[in-house]
GROMACS .gro file of C-alpha atoms in nm:
model
  259
    1MET     CA    1   1.579  -1.890  -0.864
    2ALA     CA    2   1.884  -1.694  -0.755
    3ASP     CA    3   2.086  -1.805  -0.455
    4MET     CA    4   1.996  -1.569  -0.170
    5THR     CA    5   2.254  -1.704   0.075
    6GLY     CA    6   2.433  -1.413   0.239
    7ARG     CA    7   2.204  -1.153   0.082
    8PHE     CA    8   1.932  -0.930   0.221
    9PHE     CA    9   1.622  -1.040   0.032
   10TRP     CA   10   1.314  -0.977   0.248
   11TYR     CA   11   1.217  -0.676   0.458
   12GLU     CA   12   0.963  -0.668   0.738
   13LEU     CA   13   0.790  -0.386   0.919
   14MET     CA   14   0.691  -0.461   1.277
   15THR     CA   15   0.454  -0.189   1.385
   16SER     CA   16   0.194  -0.078   1.636
   17ASP     CA   17  -0.075  -0.023   1.369
   18PRO     CA   18  -0.040  -0.250   1.063
   19LYS     CA   19  -0.344  -0.115   0.878
   20ALA     CA   20  -0.235   0.247   0.914
   21ALA     CA   21   0.120   0.155   0.811
   22GLU     CA   22  -0.011  -0.030   0.505
   23ALA     CA   23  -0.211   0.276   0.398
   24PHE     CA   24   0.091   0.502   0.448
   25TYR     CA   25   0.346   0.297   0.256
   26THR     CA   26   0.119   0.198  -0.033
   27THR     CA   27   0.062   0.570  -0.085
   28VAL     CA   28   0.421   0.685  -0.027
   29VAL     CA   29   0.620   0.405  -0.194
   30GLY     CA   30   0.358   0.269  -0.431
   31TRP     CA   31   0.349  -0.088  -0.302
   32THR     CA   32   0.059  -0.322  -0.348
   33ALA     CA   33  -0.047  -0.515  -0.039
   34ALA     CA   34  -0.223  -0.846   0.012
   35PRO     CA   35  -0.291  -1.066   0.315
   36PHE     CA   36  -0.070  -1.373   0.348
   37ASP     CA   37  -0.278  -1.688   0.369
   38GLY     CA   38  -0.031  -1.901   0.558
   39GLY     CA   39  -0.228  -1.995   0.864
   40ASN     CA   40  -0.023  -1.768   1.089
   41ALA     CA   41  -0.159  -1.693   1.434
   42MET     CA   42  -0.095  -1.323   1.366
   43PRO     CA   43  -0.217  -1.149   1.048
   44TYR     CA   44   0.060  -1.078   0.796
   45THR     CA   45   0.046  -0.851   0.492
   46VAL     CA   46   0.279  -0.909   0.196
   47ILE     CA   47   0.399  -0.595   0.019
   48SER     CA   48   0.510  -0.599  -0.344
   49GLY     CA   49   0.710  -0.369  -0.567
   50SER     CA   50   0.732  -0.370  -0.945
   51GLU     CA   51   0.896  -0.713  -0.953
   52GLY     CA   52   0.690  -0.894  -0.692
   53GLY     CA   53   0.692  -0.958  -0.320
   54MET     CA   54   0.971  -0.790  -0.125
   55GLY     CA   55   0.852  -0.776   0.233
   56GLY     CA   56   0.574  -0.781   0.487
   57ILE     CA   57   0.393  -0.585   0.756
   58MET     CA   58   0.286  -0.730   1.090
   59ALA     CA   59   0.194  -0.617   1.439
   60ILE     CA   60   0.467  -0.617   1.702
   61PRO     CA   61   0.415  -0.942   1.899
   62PRO     CA   62   0.282  -0.875   2.251
   63GLU     CA   63   0.587  -1.023   2.421
   64ALA     CA   64   0.818  -0.807   2.210
   65ALA     CA   65   0.611  -0.497   2.282
   66ALA     CA   66   0.626  -0.580   2.653
   67ASN     CA   67   1.006  -0.589   2.622
   68GLY     CA   68   1.007  -0.242   2.470
   69LEU     CA   69   1.026  -0.311   2.096
   70LYS     CA   70   0.918  -0.006   1.898
   71PRO     CA   71   0.804   0.005   1.534
   72CYS     CA   72   1.098  -0.080   1.308
   73TRP     CA   73   1.209  -0.234   0.980
   74LEU     CA   74   1.411  -0.557   0.987
   75GLY     CA   75   1.599  -0.721   0.703
   76TYR     CA   76   1.628  -1.095   0.637
   77ILE     CA   77   1.958  -1.244   0.520
   78GLY     CA   78   1.936  -1.573   0.330
   79ALA     CA   79   2.083  -1.867   0.521
   80ALA     CA   80   2.206  -2.202   0.392
   81ASP     CA   81   2.136  -2.356   0.734
   82VAL     CA   82   1.967  -2.132   0.991
   83ASP     CA   83   2.075  -2.335   1.294
   84ALA     CA   84   2.438  -2.356   1.186
   85ASP     CA   85   2.446  -1.992   1.075
   86ALA     CA   86   2.295  -1.870   1.402
   87ALA     CA   87   2.551  -2.068   1.603
   88ALA     CA   88   2.833  -1.931   1.387
   89ALA     CA   89   2.708  -1.577   1.438
   90ALA     CA   90   2.699  -1.625   1.814
   91ASN     CA   91   3.054  -1.763   1.804
   92ALA     CA   92   3.161  -1.456   1.605
   93GLY     CA   93   3.037  -1.218   1.874
   94GLY     CA   94   2.677  -1.176   1.767
   95SER     CA   95   2.374  -1.270   1.975
   96ILE     CA   96   2.060  -1.474   1.920
   97HIS     CA   97   1.747  -1.279   2.012
   98ASN     CA   98   1.506  -1.550   1.894
   99PRO     CA   99   1.641  -1.901   1.842
  100PRO     CA  100   1.589  -2.086   1.513
  101SER     CA  101   1.220  -2.158   1.465
  102ASP     CA  102   0.991  -2.275   1.187
  103ILE     CA  103   0.733  -2.055   1.014
  104PRO     CA  104   0.466  -2.287   0.870
  105ASP     CA  105   0.471  -2.294   0.488
  106VAL     CA  106   0.749  -2.034   0.478
  107GLY     CA  107   1.076  -2.162   0.622
  108ARG     CA  108   1.305  -2.148   0.922
  109PHE     CA  109   1.425  -1.821   1.074
  110ALA     CA  110   1.618  -1.670   1.363
  111VAL     CA  111   1.644  -1.316   1.500
  112MET     CA  112   2.004  -1.205   1.545
  113ALA     CA  113   2.207  -0.902   1.648
  114ASP     CA  114   2.559  -0.822   1.536
  115PRO     CA  115   2.833  -0.750   1.795
  116GLN     CA  116   2.743  -0.380   1.802
  117GLY     CA  117   2.372  -0.453   1.852
  118ALA     CA  118   2.212  -0.402   1.509
  119VAL     CA  119   1.929  -0.652   1.467
  120TYR     CA  120   1.867  -0.861   1.156
  121ASN     CA  121   1.699  -1.192   1.072
  122LEU     CA  122   1.818  -1.514   0.911
  123LEU     CA  123   1.583  -1.714   0.689
  124LYS     CA  124   1.594  -2.024   0.476
  125GLY     CA  125   1.279  -2.064   0.270
  126SER     CA  126   1.099  -2.396   0.264
  127SER     CA  127   1.103  -2.388  -0.117
  128PRO     CA  128   1.288  -2.186  -0.383
  129GLN     CA  129   0.968  -1.990  -0.445
  130GLU     CA  130   1.003  -1.843  -0.095
  131MET     CA  131   1.339  -1.685  -0.191
  132PRO     CA  132   1.244  -1.400  -0.428
  133SER     CA  133   1.489  -1.225  -0.655
  134TYR     CA  134   1.469  -0.888  -0.827
  135SER     CA  135   1.695  -0.658  -1.023
  136GLY     CA  136   1.862  -0.358  -0.863
  137GLY     CA  137   1.675  -0.030  -0.888
  138ALA     CA  138   1.333  -0.185  -0.936
  139MET     CA  139   1.053   0.046  -0.823
  140GLY     CA  140   0.940  -0.018  -0.467
  141HIS     CA  141   1.228  -0.254  -0.389
  142VAL     CA  142   1.525  -0.196  -0.163
  143SER     CA  143   1.819  -0.057  -0.357
  144TRP     CA  144   2.056   0.009  -0.065
  145ASN     CA  145   2.118  -0.150   0.277
  146GLU     CA  146   2.294   0.088   0.516
  147LEU     CA  147   2.437   0.007   0.858
  148HIS     CA  148   2.466   0.290   1.111
  149THR     CA  149   2.687   0.159   1.388
  150THR     CA  150   2.954   0.231   1.648
  151ASP     CA  151   3.232   0.023   1.490
  152TRP     CA  152   3.194  -0.031   1.119
  153GLU     CA  153   3.528  -0.209   1.088
  154GLY     CA  154   3.426  -0.464   1.350
  155ALA     CA  155   3.084  -0.495   1.188
  156PHE     CA  156   3.233  -0.549   0.844
  157SER     CA  157   3.463  -0.819   0.979
  158TYR     CA  158   3.160  -0.993   1.131
  159TYR     CA  159   2.936  -0.980   0.822
  160SER     CA  160   3.212  -1.058   0.574
  161GLY     CA  161   3.328  -1.358   0.776
  162LEU     CA  162   2.978  -1.500   0.809
  163TYR     CA  163   2.808  -1.404   0.481
  164GLY     CA  164   3.085  -1.357   0.228
  165TRP     CA  165   3.054  -0.981   0.185
  166THR     CA  166   3.350  -0.801   0.030
  167ARG     CA  167   3.478  -0.445   0.040
  168GLU     CA  168   3.398  -0.208  -0.241
  169HIS     CA  169   3.550   0.141  -0.231
  170ALA     CA  170   3.540   0.360   0.081
  171MET     CA  171   3.445   0.728   0.089
  172ASP     CA  172   3.587   0.995   0.319
  173MET     CA  173   3.291   1.162   0.491
  174GLY     CA  174   3.502   1.428   0.662
  175PRO     CA  175   3.401   1.468   1.030
  176MET     CA  176   3.173   1.162   0.991
  177GLY     CA  177   3.474   0.943   0.908
  178THR     CA  178   3.474   0.659   0.657
  179TYR     CA  179   3.175   0.529   0.464
  180GLN     CA  180   3.255   0.171   0.360
  181ILE     CA  181   3.062   0.037   0.062
  182TRP     CA  182   3.023  -0.342   0.049
  183ASN     CA  183   2.931  -0.609  -0.203
  184ARG     CA  184   2.712  -0.911  -0.145
  185PRO     CA  185   2.854  -1.261  -0.219
  186ASP     CA  186   2.781  -1.245  -0.592
  187GLY     CA  187   2.985  -0.925  -0.622
  188VAL     CA  188   2.691  -0.687  -0.662
  189THR     CA  189   2.724  -0.367  -0.461
  190ALA     CA  190   2.446  -0.373  -0.201
  191GLY     CA  191   2.505  -0.110   0.066
  192GLY     CA  192   2.733   0.080   0.299
  193MET     CA  193   2.823   0.115   0.665
  194MET     CA  194   2.963   0.387   0.884
  195ASN     CA  195   3.004   0.501   1.242
  196ASP     CA  196   2.716   0.735   1.321
  197PRO     CA  197   2.684   0.901   1.664
  198ASN     CA  198   2.358   1.062   1.554
  199PHE     CA  199   2.170   0.733   1.581
  200PRO     CA  200   2.059   0.624   1.931
  201ARG     CA  201   2.172   0.267   1.865
  202PRO     CA  202   2.322   0.060   1.581
  203VAL     CA  203   2.058  -0.010   1.318
  204TRP     CA  204   2.010  -0.115   0.958
  205LEU     CA  205   1.840   0.146   0.739
  206PHE     CA  206   1.680   0.037   0.412
  207TYR     CA  207   1.633   0.258   0.104
  208PHE     CA  208   1.318   0.199  -0.102
  209GLN     CA  209   1.334   0.299  -0.468
  210VAL     CA  210   1.082   0.562  -0.579
  211GLY     CA  211   1.051   0.796  -0.876
  212ASN     CA  212   1.067   1.171  -0.819
  213ILE     CA  213   1.210   1.239  -0.473
  214ASP     CA  214   1.031   1.572  -0.424
  215ALA     CA  215   0.692   1.416  -0.495
  216ALA     CA  216   0.779   1.136  -0.253
  217GLN     CA  217   0.874   1.390   0.013
  218ALA     CA  218   0.534   1.555  -0.023
  219ARG     CA  219   0.360   1.218   0.009
  220ILE     CA  220   0.547   1.149   0.334
  221THR     CA  221   0.449   1.475   0.502
  222ASP     CA  222   0.097   1.481   0.356
  223ASN     CA  223   0.029   1.138   0.508
  224GLY     CA  224   0.158   1.191   0.860
  225GLY     CA  225   0.526   1.100   0.824
  226SER     CA  226   0.819   1.325   0.905
  227ILE     CA  227   1.148   1.401   0.732
  228LEU     CA  228   1.470   1.344   0.927
  229PHE     CA  229   1.719   1.424   0.651
  230GLY     CA  230   1.713   1.532   0.289
  231PRO     CA  231   1.643   1.539   0.009
  232SER     CA  232   2.020   1.514  -0.038
  233GLU     CA  233   2.214   1.423  -0.349
  234VAL     CA  234   2.437   1.116  -0.337
  235PRO     CA  235   2.709   0.995  -0.576
  236GLY     CA  236   2.560   0.864  -0.898
  237GLY     CA  237   2.298   1.134  -0.926
  238GLY     CA  238   2.035   0.991  -0.691
  239TRP     CA  239   1.858   1.180  -0.414
  240ILE     CA  240   1.781   1.036  -0.071
  241ILE     CA  241   1.548   1.101   0.220
  242ASN     CA  242   1.558   0.956   0.572
  243ALA     CA  243   1.217   0.964   0.737
  244LEU     CA  244   0.985   0.835   1.007
  245ASP     CA  245   0.647   0.681   0.933
  246PRO     CA  246   0.345   0.786   1.144
  247GLN     CA  247   0.407   0.502   1.393
  248GLY     CA  248   0.773   0.598   1.439
  249ALA     CA  249   0.957   0.341   1.224
  250MET     CA  250   1.259   0.481   1.039
  251PHE     CA  251   1.293   0.423   0.666
  252ALA     CA  252   1.465   0.580   0.366
  253LEU     CA  253   1.384   0.655   0.004
  254VAL     CA  254   1.604   0.700  -0.301
  255GLY     CA  255   1.482   0.863  -0.618
  256THR     CA  256   1.557   1.117  -0.888
  257ARG     CA  257   1.513   1.488  -0.928
  258GLU     CA  258   1.451   1.666  -1.254
  259SER     CA  259   1.723   1.916  -1.338
   0.00000   0.00000   0.00000
């Protein structure tokens, strides 16, 4: 199995209506879904793309809902040692929202936030089989991890220092400023980050790979979702959409358009 340390490798939707969300995304993205038989107190659905499991769907825990958590997608970064990595993140200016804890038959995790407030999770699987790998561009998998923040330079310093990310090229976005593309520890380009005043708070946005972007747009609106941005062409010939699912969680798609 590939080494997932320092890489986003699992994506989780916390939502107010897991069954409705499952129906929406299996239709829109094309995932298959199956219940996770791990003895969890709360039901958990594993979602799979063309190359296997890539994430899960679960209800927002009552205590989190009571504290105001709304439906959202969270990404898991692979950790060599969750306890040590969480402490290092806190020392680097991040914060620990949920301290390192064990998930039976899965691994050890922690919920973190970077210095600007974007939330992400750390996870070390209990066995190599709990650390999935897939090739870039696989259907239904995440092909781009994008940070919308208030200080991308500070954020990049934080993530690169903790997780070994490196700078790829930067793009001039005009009035929007700089869009910094970054590589994961193995040198593969994995995402970008920028300052974005249009977002209410710093957040990670994940792009799921689909086929035809116009057909995907129709599936979003036909099934109760809403389009925030796009379809818009991006360098390399792809087309992107930013959207909200029916429960209000933000997500993104990347696909193609026939000329």
